[in-house]
Amino acid sequence: MPFTGLLAALALAAIYAPVFADLGRIWWTDPYAGHGMFVPLLSAFFLWQERDKLGAAAGPGQPRGILVILAGLGL
């Protein structure tokens, strides 16, 4: 079922693409928001540091979970 996770990730990326484009524009042009580009990098670093704990806490996946994600995207 890795394909369903990839499908959900692509759907989210497509939905939020305009938001990310606006954020990038603001981060590069507004001197008061220039630090914003470091927030995703710092978040990714913290997630990478705790990847073992996060993986253990996640538990086994349920294939029906994709239905919940798709329903949320539909709303």
mmCIF file with all atom_site columns, N, CA and C in Angstrom:
data_model
loop_
_atom_site.group_PDB
_atom_site.id
_atom_site.type_symbol
_atom_site.label_atom_id
_atom_site.label_alt_id
_atom_site.label_comp_id
_atom_site.label_asym_id
_atom_site.label_entity_id
_atom_site.label_seq_id
_atom_site.pdbx_PDB_ins_code
_atom_site.Cartn_x
_atom_site.Cartn_y
_atom_site.Cartn_z
_atom_site.occupancy
_atom_site.B_iso_or_equiv
_atom_site.pdbx_formal_charge
_atom_site.auth_seq_id
_atom_site.auth_comp_id
_atom_site.auth_asym_id
_atom_site.auth_atom_id
_atom_site.pdbx_PDB_model_num
ATOM 1   N N  . MET A 1 1  ? 0.790   -1.215 0.000  1.00 0.00 ? 1  MET A N  1
ATOM 2   C CA . MET A 1 1  ? 0.000   0.000  0.000  1.00 0.00 ? 1  MET A CA 1
ATOM 3   C C  . MET A 1 1  ? 0.835   1.284  0.000  1.00 0.00 ? 1  MET A C  1
ATOM 4   N N  . PRO A 1 2  ? 2.124   1.258  -0.346 1.00 0.00 ? 2  PRO A N  1
ATOM 5   C CA . PRO A 1 2  ? 2.878   2.516  -0.383 1.00 0.00 ? 2  PRO A CA 1
ATOM 6   C C  . PRO A 1 2  ? 2.341   3.468  -1.446 1.00 0.00 ? 2  PRO A C  1
ATOM 7   N N  . PHE A 1 3  ? 1.688   2.912  -2.457 1.00 0.00 ? 3  PHE A N  1
ATOM 8   C CA . PHE A 1 3  ? 1.154   3.759  -3.514 1.00 0.00 ? 3  PHE A CA 1
ATOM 9   C C  . PHE A 1 3  ? 0.073   4.701  -3.000 1.00 0.00 ? 3  PHE A C  1
ATOM 10  N N  . THR A 1 4  ? -0.735  4.254  -2.056 1.00 0.00 ? 4  THR A N  1
ATOM 11  C CA . THR A 1 4  ? -1.809  5.106  -1.537 1.00 0.00 ? 4  THR A CA 1
ATOM 12  C C  . THR A 1 4  ? -1.232  6.273  -0.739 1.00 0.00 ? 4  THR A C  1
ATOM 13  N N  . GLY A 1 5  ? -0.165  6.023  -0.007 1.00 0.00 ? 5  GLY A N  1
ATOM 14  C CA . GLY A 1 5  ? 0.476   7.119  0.717  1.00 0.00 ? 5  GLY A CA 1
ATOM 15  C C  . GLY A 1 5  ? 1.079   8.135  -0.233 1.00 0.00 ? 5  GLY A C  1
ATOM 16  N N  . LEU A 1 6  ? 1.672   7.650  -1.309 1.00 0.00 ? 6  LEU A N  1
ATOM 17  C CA . LEU A 1 6  ? 2.225   8.545  -2.316 1.00 0.00 ? 6  LEU A CA 1
ATOM 18  C C  . LEU A 1 6  ? 1.125   9.350  -2.985 1.00 0.00 ? 6  LEU A C  1
ATOM 19  N N  . LEU A 1 7  ? 0.010   8.704  -3.237 1.00 0.00 ? 7  LEU A N  1
ATOM 20  C CA . LEU A 1 7  ? -1.135  9.391  -3.846 1.00 0.00 ? 7  LEU A CA 1
ATOM 21  C C  . LEU A 1 7  ? -1.657  10.498 -2.926 1.00 0.00 ? 7  LEU A C  1
ATOM 22  N N  . ALA A 1 8  ? -1.756  10.215 -1.652 1.00 0.00 ? 8  ALA A N  1
ATOM 23  C CA . ALA A 1 8  ? -2.214  11.224 -0.693 1.00 0.00 ? 8  ALA A CA 1
ATOM 24  C C  . ALA A 1 8  ? -1.212  12.376 -0.603 1.00 0.00 ? 8  ALA A C  1
ATOM 25  N N  . ALA A 1 9  ? 0.083   12.071 -0.610 1.00 0.00 ? 9  ALA A N  1
ATOM 26  C CA . ALA A 1 9  ? 1.107   13.119 -0.548 1.00 0.00 ? 9  ALA A CA 1
ATOM 27  C C  . ALA A 1 9  ? 1.054   14.003 -1.794 1.00 0.00 ? 9  ALA A C  1
ATOM 28  N N  . LEU A 1 10 ? 0.861   13.408 -2.955 1.00 0.00 ? 10 LEU A N  1
ATOM 29  C CA . LEU A 1 10 ? 0.754   14.192 -4.187 1.00 0.00 ? 10 LEU A CA 1
ATOM 30  C C  . LEU A 1 10 ? -0.495  15.060 -4.190 1.00 0.00 ? 10 LEU A C  1
ATOM 31  N N  . ALA A 1 11 ? -1.594  14.539 -3.663 1.00 0.00 ? 11 ALA A N  1
ATOM 32  C CA . ALA A 1 11 ? -2.823  15.331 -3.589 1.00 0.00 ? 11 ALA A CA 1
ATOM 33  C C  . ALA A 1 11 ? -2.642  16.533 -2.659 1.00 0.00 ? 11 ALA A C  1
ATOM 34  N N  . LEU A 1 12 ? -2.009  16.308 -1.522 1.00 0.00 ? 12 LEU A N  1
ATOM 35  C CA . LEU A 1 12 ? -1.754  17.419 -0.595 1.00 0.00 ? 12 LEU A CA 1
ATOM 36  C C  . LEU A 1 12 ? -0.819  18.453 -1.224 1.00 0.00 ? 12 LEU A C  1
ATOM 37  N N  . ALA A 1 13 ? 0.212   17.984 -1.910 1.00 0.00 ? 13 ALA A N  1
ATOM 38  C CA . ALA A 1 13 ? 1.146   18.911 -2.559 1.00 0.00 ? 13 ALA A CA 1
ATOM 39  C C  . ALA A 1 13 ? 0.435   19.748 -3.615 1.00 0.00 ? 13 ALA A C  1
ATOM 40  N N  . ALA A 1 14 ? -0.467  19.132 -4.369 1.00 0.00 ? 14 ALA A N  1
ATOM 41  C CA . ALA A 1 14 ? -1.200  19.871 -5.396 1.00 0.00 ? 14 ALA A CA 1
ATOM 42  C C  . ALA A 1 14 ? -2.136  20.900 -4.775 1.00 0.00 ? 14 ALA A C  1
ATOM 43  N N  . ILE A 1 15 ? -2.771  20.527 -3.681 1.00 0.00 ? 15 ILE A N  1
ATOM 44  C CA . ILE A 1 15 ? -3.707  21.444 -3.036 1.00 0.00 ? 15 ILE A CA 1
ATOM 45  C C  . ILE A 1 15 ? -2.984  22.648 -2.424 1.00 0.00 ? 15 ILE A C  1
ATOM 46  N N  . TYR A 1 16 ? -1.835  22.404 -1.803 1.00 0.00 ? 16 TYR A N  1
ATOM 47  C CA . TYR A 1 16 ? -1.135  23.466 -1.099 1.00 0.00 ? 16 TYR A CA 1
ATOM 48  C C  . TYR A 1 16 ? -0.069  24.169 -1.932 1.00 0.00 ? 16 TYR A C  1
ATOM 49  N N  . ALA A 1 17 ? 0.077   23.832 -3.204 1.00 0.00 ? 17 ALA A N  1
ATOM 50  C CA . ALA A 1 17 ? 1.089   24.460 -4.049 1.00 0.00 ? 17 ALA A CA 1
ATOM 51  C C  . ALA A 1 17 ? 0.947   25.988 -4.104 1.00 0.00 ? 17 ALA A C  1
ATOM 52  N N  . PRO A 1 18 ? -0.253  26.544 -4.279 1.00 0.00 ? 18 PRO A N  1
ATOM 53  C CA . PRO A 1 18 ? -0.353  28.010 -4.292 1.00 0.00 ? 18 PRO A CA 1
ATOM 54  C C  . PRO A 1 18 ? 0.048   28.640 -2.956 1.00 0.00 ? 18 PRO A C  1
ATOM 55  N N  . VAL A 1 19 ? -0.255  27.975 -1.864 1.00 0.00 ? 19 VAL A N  1
ATOM 56  C CA . VAL A 1 19 ? 0.109   28.503 -0.544 1.00 0.00 ? 19 VAL A CA 1
ATOM 57  C C  . VAL A 1 19 ? 1.627   28.531 -0.392 1.00 0.00 ? 19 VAL A C  1
ATOM 58  N N  . PHE A 1 20 ? 2.281   27.446 -0.798 1.00 0.00 ? 20 PHE A N  1
ATOM 59  C CA . PHE A 1 20 ? 3.742   27.398 -0.699 1.00 0.00 ? 20 PHE A CA 1
ATOM 60  C C  . PHE A 1 20 ? 4.394   28.428 -1.610 1.00 0.00 ? 20 PHE A C  1
ATOM 61  N N  . ALA A 1 21 ? 3.817   28.666 -2.773 1.00 0.00 ? 21 ALA A N  1
ATOM 62  C CA . ALA A 1 21 ? 4.352   29.682 -3.679 1.00 0.00 ? 21 ALA A CA 1
ATOM 63  C C  . ALA A 1 21 ? 4.242   31.076 -3.043 1.00 0.00 ? 21 ALA A C  1
ATOM 64  N N  . ASP A 1 22 ? 3.109   31.373 -2.424 1.00 0.00 ? 22 ASP A N  1
ATOM 65  C CA . ASP A 1 22 ? 2.950   32.662 -1.746 1.00 0.00 ? 22 ASP A CA 1
ATOM 66  C C  . ASP A 1 22 ? 3.911   32.803 -0.572 1.00 0.00 ? 22 ASP A C  1
ATOM 67  N N  . LEU A 1 23 ? 4.077   31.721 0.191  1.00 0.00 ? 23 LEU A N  1
ATOM 68  C CA . LEU A 1 23 ? 5.016   31.764 1.308  1.00 0.00 ? 23 LEU A CA 1
ATOM 69  C C  . LEU A 1 23 ? 6.426   32.044 0.820  1.00 0.00 ? 23 LEU A C  1
ATOM 70  N N  . GLY A 1 24 ? 6.835   31.372 -0.238 1.00 0.00 ? 24 GLY A N  1
ATOM 71  C CA . GLY A 1 24 ? 8.177   31.603 -0.785 1.00 0.00 ? 24 GLY A CA 1
ATOM 72  C C  . GLY A 1 24 ? 8.370   33.037 -1.236 1.00 0.00 ? 24 GLY A C  1
ATOM 73  N N  . ARG A 1 25 ? 7.350   33.592 -1.877 1.00 0.00 ? 25 ARG A N  1
ATOM 74  C CA . ARG A 1 25 ? 7.435   34.988 -2.322 1.00 0.00 ? 25 ARG A CA 1
ATOM 75  C C  . ARG A 1 25 ? 7.560   35.935 -1.141 1.00 0.00 ? 25 ARG A C  1
ATOM 76  N N  . ILE A 1 26 ? 6.777   35.698 -0.111 1.00 0.00 ? 26 ILE A N  1
ATOM 77  C CA . ILE A 1 26 ? 6.816   36.564 1.073  1.00 0.00 ? 26 ILE A CA 1
ATOM 78  C C  . ILE A 1 26 ? 8.156   36.439 1.782  1.00 0.00 ? 26 ILE A C  1
ATOM 79  N N  . TRP A 1 27 ? 8.652   35.205 1.913  1.00 0.00 ? 27 TRP A N  1
ATOM 80  C CA . TRP A 1 27 ? 9.930   35.004 2.603  1.00 0.00 ? 27 TRP A CA 1
ATOM 81  C C  . TRP A 1 27 ? 11.085  35.694 1.890  1.00 0.00 ? 27 TRP A C  1
ATOM 82  N N  . TRP A 1 28 ? 11.027  35.760 0.567  1.00 0.00 ? 28 TRP A N  1
ATOM 83  C CA . TRP A 1 28 ? 12.127  36.373 -0.177 1.00 0.00 ? 28 TRP A CA 1
ATOM 84  C C  . TRP A 1 28 ? 12.001  37.885 -0.289 1.00 0.00 ? 28 TRP A C  1
ATOM 85  N N  . THR A 1 29 ? 10.805  38.437 -0.148 1.00 0.00 ? 29 THR A N  1
ATOM 86  C CA . THR A 1 29 ? 10.628  39.873 -0.380 1.00 0.00 ? 29 THR A CA 1
ATOM 87  C C  . THR A 1 29 ? 10.395  40.685 0.886  1.00 0.00 ? 29 THR A C  1
ATOM 88  N N  . ASP A 1 30 ? 9.828   40.089 1.917  1.00 0.00 ? 30 ASP A N  1
ATOM 89  C CA . ASP A 1 30 ? 9.515   40.828 3.143  1.00 0.00 ? 30 ASP A CA 1
ATOM 90  C C  . ASP A 1 30 ? 10.672  40.699 4.135  1.00 0.00 ? 30 ASP A C  1
ATOM 91  N N  . PRO A 1 31 ? 11.301  41.813 4.505  1.00 0.00 ? 31 PRO A N  1
ATOM 92  C CA . PRO A 1 31 ? 12.446  41.712 5.422  1.00 0.00 ? 31 PRO A CA 1
ATOM 93  C C  . PRO A 1 31 ? 12.053  41.236 6.822  1.00 0.00 ? 31 PRO A C  1
ATOM 94  N N  . TYR A 1 32 ? 10.784  41.375 7.186  1.00 0.00 ? 32 TYR A N  1
ATOM 95  C CA . TYR A 1 32 ? 10.350  40.933 8.503  1.00 0.00 ? 32 TYR A CA 1
ATOM 96  C C  . TYR A 1 32 ? 9.978   39.453 8.538  1.00 0.00 ? 32 TYR A C  1
ATOM 97  N N  . ALA A 1 33 ? 9.890   38.812 7.387  1.00 0.00 ? 33 ALA A N  1
ATOM 98  C CA . ALA A 1 33 ? 9.515   37.398 7.329  1.00 0.00 ? 33 ALA A CA 1
ATOM 99  C C  . ALA A 1 33 ? 10.640  36.540 6.747  1.00 0.00 ? 33 ALA A C  1
ATOM 100 N N  . GLY A 1 34 ? 11.830  37.078 6.644  1.00 0.00 ? 34 GLY A N  1
ATOM 101 C CA . GLY A 1 34 ? 12.951  36.358 6.045  1.00 0.00 ? 34 GLY A CA 1
ATOM 102 C C  . GLY A 1 34 ? 13.355  35.106 6.796  1.00 0.00 ? 34 GLY A C  1
ATOM 103 N N  . HIS A 1 35 ? 13.085  35.064 8.085  1.00 0.00 ? 35 HIS A N  1
ATOM 104 C CA . HIS A 1 35 ? 13.445  33.879 8.871  1.00 0.00 ? 35 HIS A CA 1
ATOM 105 C C  . HIS A 1 35 ? 12.509  32.707 8.600  1.00 0.00 ? 35 HIS A C  1
ATOM 106 N N  . GLY A 1 36 ? 11.395  32.953 7.936  1.00 0.00 ? 36 GLY A N  1
ATOM 107 C CA . GLY A 1 36 ? 10.399  31.914 7.713  1.00 0.00 ? 36 GLY A CA 1
ATOM 108 C C  . GLY A 1 36 ? 10.915  30.738 6.915  1.00 0.00 ? 36 GLY A C  1
ATOM 109 N N  . MET A 1 37 ? 11.891  30.969 6.044  1.00 0.00 ? 37 MET A N  1
ATOM 110 C CA . MET A 1 37 ? 12.408  29.874 5.230  1.00 0.00 ? 37 MET A CA 1
ATOM 111 C C  . MET A 1 37 ? 13.193  28.860 6.058  1.00 0.00 ? 37 MET A C  1
ATOM 112 N N  . PHE A 1 38 ? 13.596  29.236 7.253  1.00 0.00 ? 38 PHE A N  1
ATOM 113 C CA . PHE A 1 38 ? 14.343  28.314 8.098  1.00 0.00 ? 38 PHE A CA 1
ATOM 114 C C  . PHE A 1 38 ? 13.436  27.431 8.960  1.00 0.00 ? 38 PHE A C  1
ATOM 115 N N  . VAL A 1 39 ? 12.184  27.803 9.107  1.00 0.00 ? 39 VAL A N  1
ATOM 116 C CA . VAL A 1 39 ? 11.265  27.037 9.950  1.00 0.00 ? 39 VAL A CA 1
ATOM 117 C C  . VAL A 1 39 ? 11.049  25.619 9.413  1.00 0.00 ? 39 VAL A C  1
ATOM 118 N N  . PRO A 1 40 ? 10.761  25.424 8.114  1.00 0.00 ? 40 PRO A N  1
ATOM 119 C CA . PRO A 1 40 ? 10.612  24.045 7.629  1.00 0.00 ? 40 PRO A CA 1
ATOM 120 C C  . PRO A 1 40 ? 11.906  23.237 7.748  1.00 0.00 ? 40 PRO A C  1
ATOM 121 N N  . LEU A 1 41 ? 13.042  23.884 7.531  1.00 0.00 ? 41 LEU A N  1
ATOM 122 C CA . LEU A 1 41 ? 14.320  23.176 7.653  1.00 0.00 ? 41 LEU A CA 1
ATOM 123 C C  . LEU A 1 41 ? 14.578  22.745 9.091  1.00 0.00 ? 41 LEU A C  1
ATOM 124 N N  . LEU A 1 42 ? 14.301  23.628 10.023 1.00 0.00 ? 42 LEU A N  1
ATOM 125 C CA . LEU A 1 42 ? 14.492  23.292 11.427 1.00 0.00 ? 42 LEU A CA 1
ATOM 126 C C  . LEU A 1 42 ? 13.509  22.210 11.866 1.00 0.00 ? 42 LEU A C  1
ATOM 127 N N  . SER A 1 43 ? 12.285  22.286 11.388 1.00 0.00 ? 43 SER A N  1
ATOM 128 C CA . SER A 1 43 ? 11.298  21.244 11.707 1.00 0.00 ? 43 SER A CA 1
ATOM 129 C C  . SER A 1 43 ? 11.728  19.900 11.149 1.00 0.00 ? 43 SER A C  1
ATOM 130 N N  . ALA A 1 44 ? 12.228  19.892 9.926  1.00 0.00 ? 44 ALA A N  1
ATOM 131 C CA . ALA A 1 44 ? 12.705  18.640 9.326  1.00 0.00 ? 44 ALA A CA 1
ATOM 132 C C  . ALA A 1 44 ? 13.878  18.076 10.113 1.00 0.00 ? 44 ALA A C  1
ATOM 133 N N  . PHE A 1 45 ? 14.751  18.948 10.600 1.00 0.00 ? 45 PHE A N  1
ATOM 134 C CA . PHE A 1 45 ? 15.879  18.498 11.413 1.00 0.00 ? 45 PHE A CA 1
ATOM 135 C C  . PHE A 1 45 ? 15.398  17.828 12.703 1.00 0.00 ? 45 PHE A C  1
ATOM 136 N N  . PHE A 1 46 ? 14.427  18.447 13.372 1.00 0.00 ? 46 PHE A N  1
ATOM 137 C CA . PHE A 1 46 ? 13.903  17.861 14.613 1.00 0.00 ? 46 PHE A CA 1
ATOM 138 C C  . PHE A 1 46 ? 13.197  16.536 14.339 1.00 0.00 ? 46 PHE A C  1
ATOM 139 N N  . LEU A 1 47 ? 12.463  16.454 13.256 1.00 0.00 ? 47 LEU A N  1
ATOM 140 C CA . LEU A 1 47 ? 11.812  15.188 12.896 1.00 0.00 ? 47 LEU A CA 1
ATOM 141 C C  . LEU A 1 47 ? 12.851  14.107 12.613 1.00 0.00 ? 47 LEU A C  1
ATOM 142 N N  . TRP A 1 48 ? 13.932  14.480 11.937 1.00 0.00 ? 48 TRP A N  1
ATOM 143 C CA . TRP A 1 48 ? 14.992  13.518 11.644 1.00 0.00 ? 48 TRP A CA 1
ATOM 144 C C  . TRP A 1 48 ? 15.660  13.045 12.935 1.00 0.00 ? 48 TRP A C  1
ATOM 145 N N  . GLN A 1 49 ? 15.857  13.940 13.874 1.00 0.00 ? 49 GLN A N  1
ATOM 146 C CA . GLN A 1 49 ? 16.496  13.580 15.142 1.00 0.00 ? 49 GLN A CA 1
ATOM 147 C C  . GLN A 1 49 ? 15.637  12.594 15.936 1.00 0.00 ? 49 GLN A C  1
ATOM 148 N N  . GLU A 1 50 ? 14.332  12.695 15.838 1.00 0.00 ? 50 GLU A N  1
ATOM 149 C CA . GLU A 1 50 ? 13.415  11.861 16.602 1.00 0.00 ? 50 GLU A CA 1
ATOM 150 C C  . GLU A 1 50 ? 12.750  10.781 15.749 1.00 0.00 ? 50 GLU A C  1
ATOM 151 N N  . ARG A 1 51 ? 13.326  10.452 14.611 1.00 0.00 ? 51 ARG A N  1
ATOM 152 C CA . ARG A 1 51 ? 12.684  9.516  13.683 1.00 0.00 ? 51 ARG A CA 1
ATOM 153 C C  . ARG A 1 51 ? 12.466  8.140  14.285 1.00 0.00 ? 51 ARG A C  1
ATOM 154 N N  . ASP A 1 52 ? 13.375  7.666  15.137 1.00 0.00 ? 52 ASP A N  1
ATOM 155 C CA . ASP A 1 52 ? 13.200  6.350  15.750 1.00 0.00 ? 52 ASP A CA 1
ATOM 156 C C  . ASP A 1 52 ? 12.009  6.336  16.705 1.00 0.00 ? 52 ASP A C  1
ATOM 157 N N  . LYS A 1 53 ? 11.905  7.372  17.522 1.00 0.00 ? 53 LYS A N  1
ATOM 158 C CA . LYS A 1 53 ? 10.781  7.465  18.464 1.00 0.00 ? 53 LYS A CA 1
ATOM 159 C C  . LYS A 1 53 ? 9.455   7.632  17.723 1.00 0.00 ? 53 LYS A C  1
ATOM 160 N N  . LEU A 1 54 ? 9.460   8.434  16.677 1.00 0.00 ? 54 LEU A N  1
ATOM 161 C CA . LEU A 1 54 ? 8.229   8.647  15.912 1.00 0.00 ? 54 LEU A CA 1
ATOM 162 C C  . LEU A 1 54 ? 7.801   7.373  15.195 1.00 0.00 ? 54 LEU A C  1
ATOM 163 N N  . GLY A 1 55 ? 8.763   6.638  14.655 1.00 0.00 ? 55 GLY A N  1
ATOM 164 C CA . GLY A 1 55 ? 8.434   5.388  13.986 1.00 0.00 ? 55 GLY A CA 1
ATOM 165 C C  . GLY A 1 55 ? 7.888   4.350  14.941 1.00 0.00 ? 55 GLY A C  1
ATOM 166 N N  . ALA A 1 56 ? 8.439   4.296  16.156 1.00 0.00 ? 56 ALA A N  1
ATOM 167 C CA . ALA A 1 56 ? 7.950   3.336  17.145 1.00 0.00 ? 56 ALA A CA 1
ATOM 168 C C  . ALA A 1 56 ? 6.565   3.724  17.654 1.00 0.00 ? 56 ALA A C  1
ATOM 169 N N  . ALA A 1 57 ? 6.291   5.007  17.738 1.00 0.00 ? 57 ALA A N  1
ATOM 170 C CA . ALA A 1 57 ? 4.998   5.461  18.247 1.00 0.00 ? 57 ALA A CA 1
ATOM 171 C C  . ALA A 1 57 ? 3.889   5.302  17.213 1.00 0.00 ? 57 ALA A C  1
ATOM 172 N N  . ALA A 1 58 ? 4.255   5.254  15.937 1.00 0.00 ? 58 ALA A N  1
ATOM 173 C CA . ALA A 1 58 ? 3.238   5.193  14.886 1.00 0.00 ? 58 ALA A CA 1
ATOM 174 C C  . ALA A 1 58 ? 2.497   3.858  14.886 1.00 0.00 ? 58 ALA A C  1
ATOM 175 N N  . GLY A 1 59 ? 3.196   2.775  15.120 1.00 0.00 ? 59 GLY A N  1
ATOM 176 C CA . GLY A 1 59 ? 2.549   1.470  15.108 1.00 0.00 ? 59 GLY A CA 1
ATOM 177 C C  . GLY A 1 59 ? 2.238   1.006  13.699 1.00 0.00 ? 59 GLY A C  1
ATOM 178 N N  . PRO A 1 60 ? 1.567   -0.122 13.596 1.00 0.00 ? 60 PRO A N  1
ATOM 179 C CA . PRO A 1 60 ? 1.244   -0.630 12.263 1.00 0.00 ? 60 PRO A CA 1
ATOM 180 C C  . PRO A 1 60 ? 0.167   0.219  11.587 1.00 0.00 ? 60 PRO A C  1
ATOM 181 N N  . GLY A 1 61 ? 0.294   0.371  10.303 1.00 0.00 ? 61 GLY A N  1
ATOM 182 C CA . GLY A 1 61 ? -0.671  1.174  9.560  1.00 0.00 ? 61 GLY A CA 1
ATOM 183 C C  . GLY A 1 61 ? -1.933  0.403  9.243  1.00 0.00 ? 61 GLY A C  1
ATOM 184 N N  . GLN A 1 62 ? -2.998  1.113  8.985  1.00 0.00 ? 62 GLN A N  1
ATOM 185 C CA . GLN A 1 62 ? -4.272  0.526  8.593  1.00 0.00 ? 62 GLN A CA 1
ATOM 186 C C  . GLN A 1 62 ? -4.596  1.006  7.176  1.00 0.00 ? 62 GLN A C  1
ATOM 187 N N  . PRO A 1 63 ? -4.834  0.085  6.257  1.00 0.00 ? 63 PRO A N  1
ATOM 188 C CA . PRO A 1 63 ? -5.146  0.502  4.883  1.00 0.00 ? 63 PRO A CA 1
ATOM 189 C C  . PRO A 1 63 ? -6.402  1.364  4.789  1.00 0.00 ? 63 PRO A C  1
ATOM 190 N N  . ARG A 1 64 ? -7.323  1.206  5.719  1.00 0.00 ? 64 ARG A N  1
ATOM 191 C CA . ARG A 1 64 ? -8.554  2.012  5.680  1.00 0.00 ? 64 ARG A CA 1
ATOM 192 C C  . ARG A 1 64 ? -8.296  3.470  6.035  1.00 0.00 ? 64 ARG A C  1
ATOM 193 N N  . GLY A 1 65 ? -7.119  3.759  6.569  1.00 0.00 ? 65 GLY A N  1
ATOM 194 C CA . GLY A 1 65 ? -6.806  5.133  6.936  1.00 0.00 ? 65 GLY A CA 1
ATOM 195 C C  . GLY A 1 65 ? -6.772  6.073  5.754  1.00 0.00 ? 65 GLY A C  1
ATOM 196 N N  . ILE A 1 66 ? -6.447  5.545  4.585  1.00 0.00 ? 66 ILE A N  1
ATOM 197 C CA . ILE A 1 66 ? -6.429  6.389  3.396  1.00 0.00 ? 66 ILE A CA 1
ATOM 198 C C  . ILE A 1 66 ? -7.816  6.942  3.102  1.00 0.00 ? 66 ILE A C  1
ATOM 199 N N  . LEU A 1 67 ? -8.854  6.210  3.468  1.00 0.00 ? 67 LEU A N  1
ATOM 200 C CA . LEU A 1 67 ? -10.220 6.707  3.266  1.00 0.00 ? 67 LEU A CA 1
ATOM 201 C C  . LEU A 1 67 ? -10.473 7.950  4.117  1.00 0.00 ? 67 LEU A C  1
ATOM 202 N N  . VAL A 1 68 ? -9.956  7.961  5.323  1.00 0.00 ? 68 VAL A N  1
ATOM 203 C CA . VAL A 1 68 ? -10.109 9.120  6.197  1.00 0.00 ? 68 VAL A CA 1
ATOM 204 C C  . VAL A 1 68 ? -9.357  10.320 5.610  1.00 0.00 ? 68 VAL A C  1
ATOM 205 N N  . ILE A 1 69 ? -8.158  10.059 5.114  1.00 0.00 ? 69 ILE A N  1
ATOM 206 C CA . ILE A 1 69 ? -7.369  11.145 4.518  1.00 0.00 ? 69 ILE A CA 1
ATOM 207 C C  . ILE A 1 69 ? -8.077  11.701 3.291  1.00 0.00 ? 69 ILE A C  1
ATOM 208 N N  . LEU A 1 70 ? -8.559  10.819 2.425  1.00 0.00 ? 70 LEU A N  1
ATOM 209 C CA . LEU A 1 70 ? -9.262  11.276 1.227  1.00 0.00 ? 70 LEU A CA 1
ATOM 210 C C  . LEU A 1 70 ? -10.553 12.005 1.562  1.00 0.00 ? 70 LEU A C  1
ATOM 211 N N  . ALA A 1 71 ? -11.261 11.562 2.598  1.00 0.00 ? 71 ALA A N  1
ATOM 212 C CA . ALA A 1 71 ? -12.472 12.274 3.014  1.00 0.00 ? 71 ALA A CA 1
ATOM 213 C C  . ALA A 1 71 ? -12.125 13.674 3.521  1.00 0.00 ? 71 ALA A C  1
ATOM 214 N N  . GLY A 1 72 ? -11.039 13.782 4.271  1.00 0.00 ? 72 GLY A N  1
ATOM 215 C CA . GLY A 1 72 ? -10.602 15.090 4.745  1.00 0.00 ? 72 GLY A CA 1
ATOM 216 C C  . GLY A 1 72 ? -10.204 16.004 3.593  1.00 0.00 ? 72 GLY A C  1
ATOM 217 N N  . LEU A 1 73 ? -9.532  15.451 2.605  1.00 0.00 ? 73 LEU A N  1
ATOM 218 C CA . LEU A 1 73 ? -9.178  16.248 1.433  1.00 0.00 ? 73 LEU A CA 1
ATOM 219 C C  . LEU A 1 73 ? -10.419 16.709 0.689  1.00 0.00 ? 73 LEU A C  1
ATOM 220 N N  . GLY A 1 74 ? -11.412 15.846 0.658  1.00 0.00 ? 74 GLY A N  1
ATOM 221 C CA . GLY A 1 74 ? -12.653 16.206 -0.026 1.00 0.00 ? 74 GLY A CA 1
ATOM 222 C C  . GLY A 1 74 ? -13.409 17.337 0.655  1.00 0.00 ? 74 GLY A C  1
ATOM 223 N N  . LEU A 1 75 ? -13.285 17.396 1.970  1.00 0.00 ? 75 LEU A N  1
ATOM 224 C CA . LEU A 1 75 ? -13.963 18.467 2.698  1.00 0.00 ? 75 LEU A CA 1
ATOM 225 C C  . LEU A 1 75 ? -13.263 19.779 2.493  1.00 0.00 ? 75 LEU A C  1
#
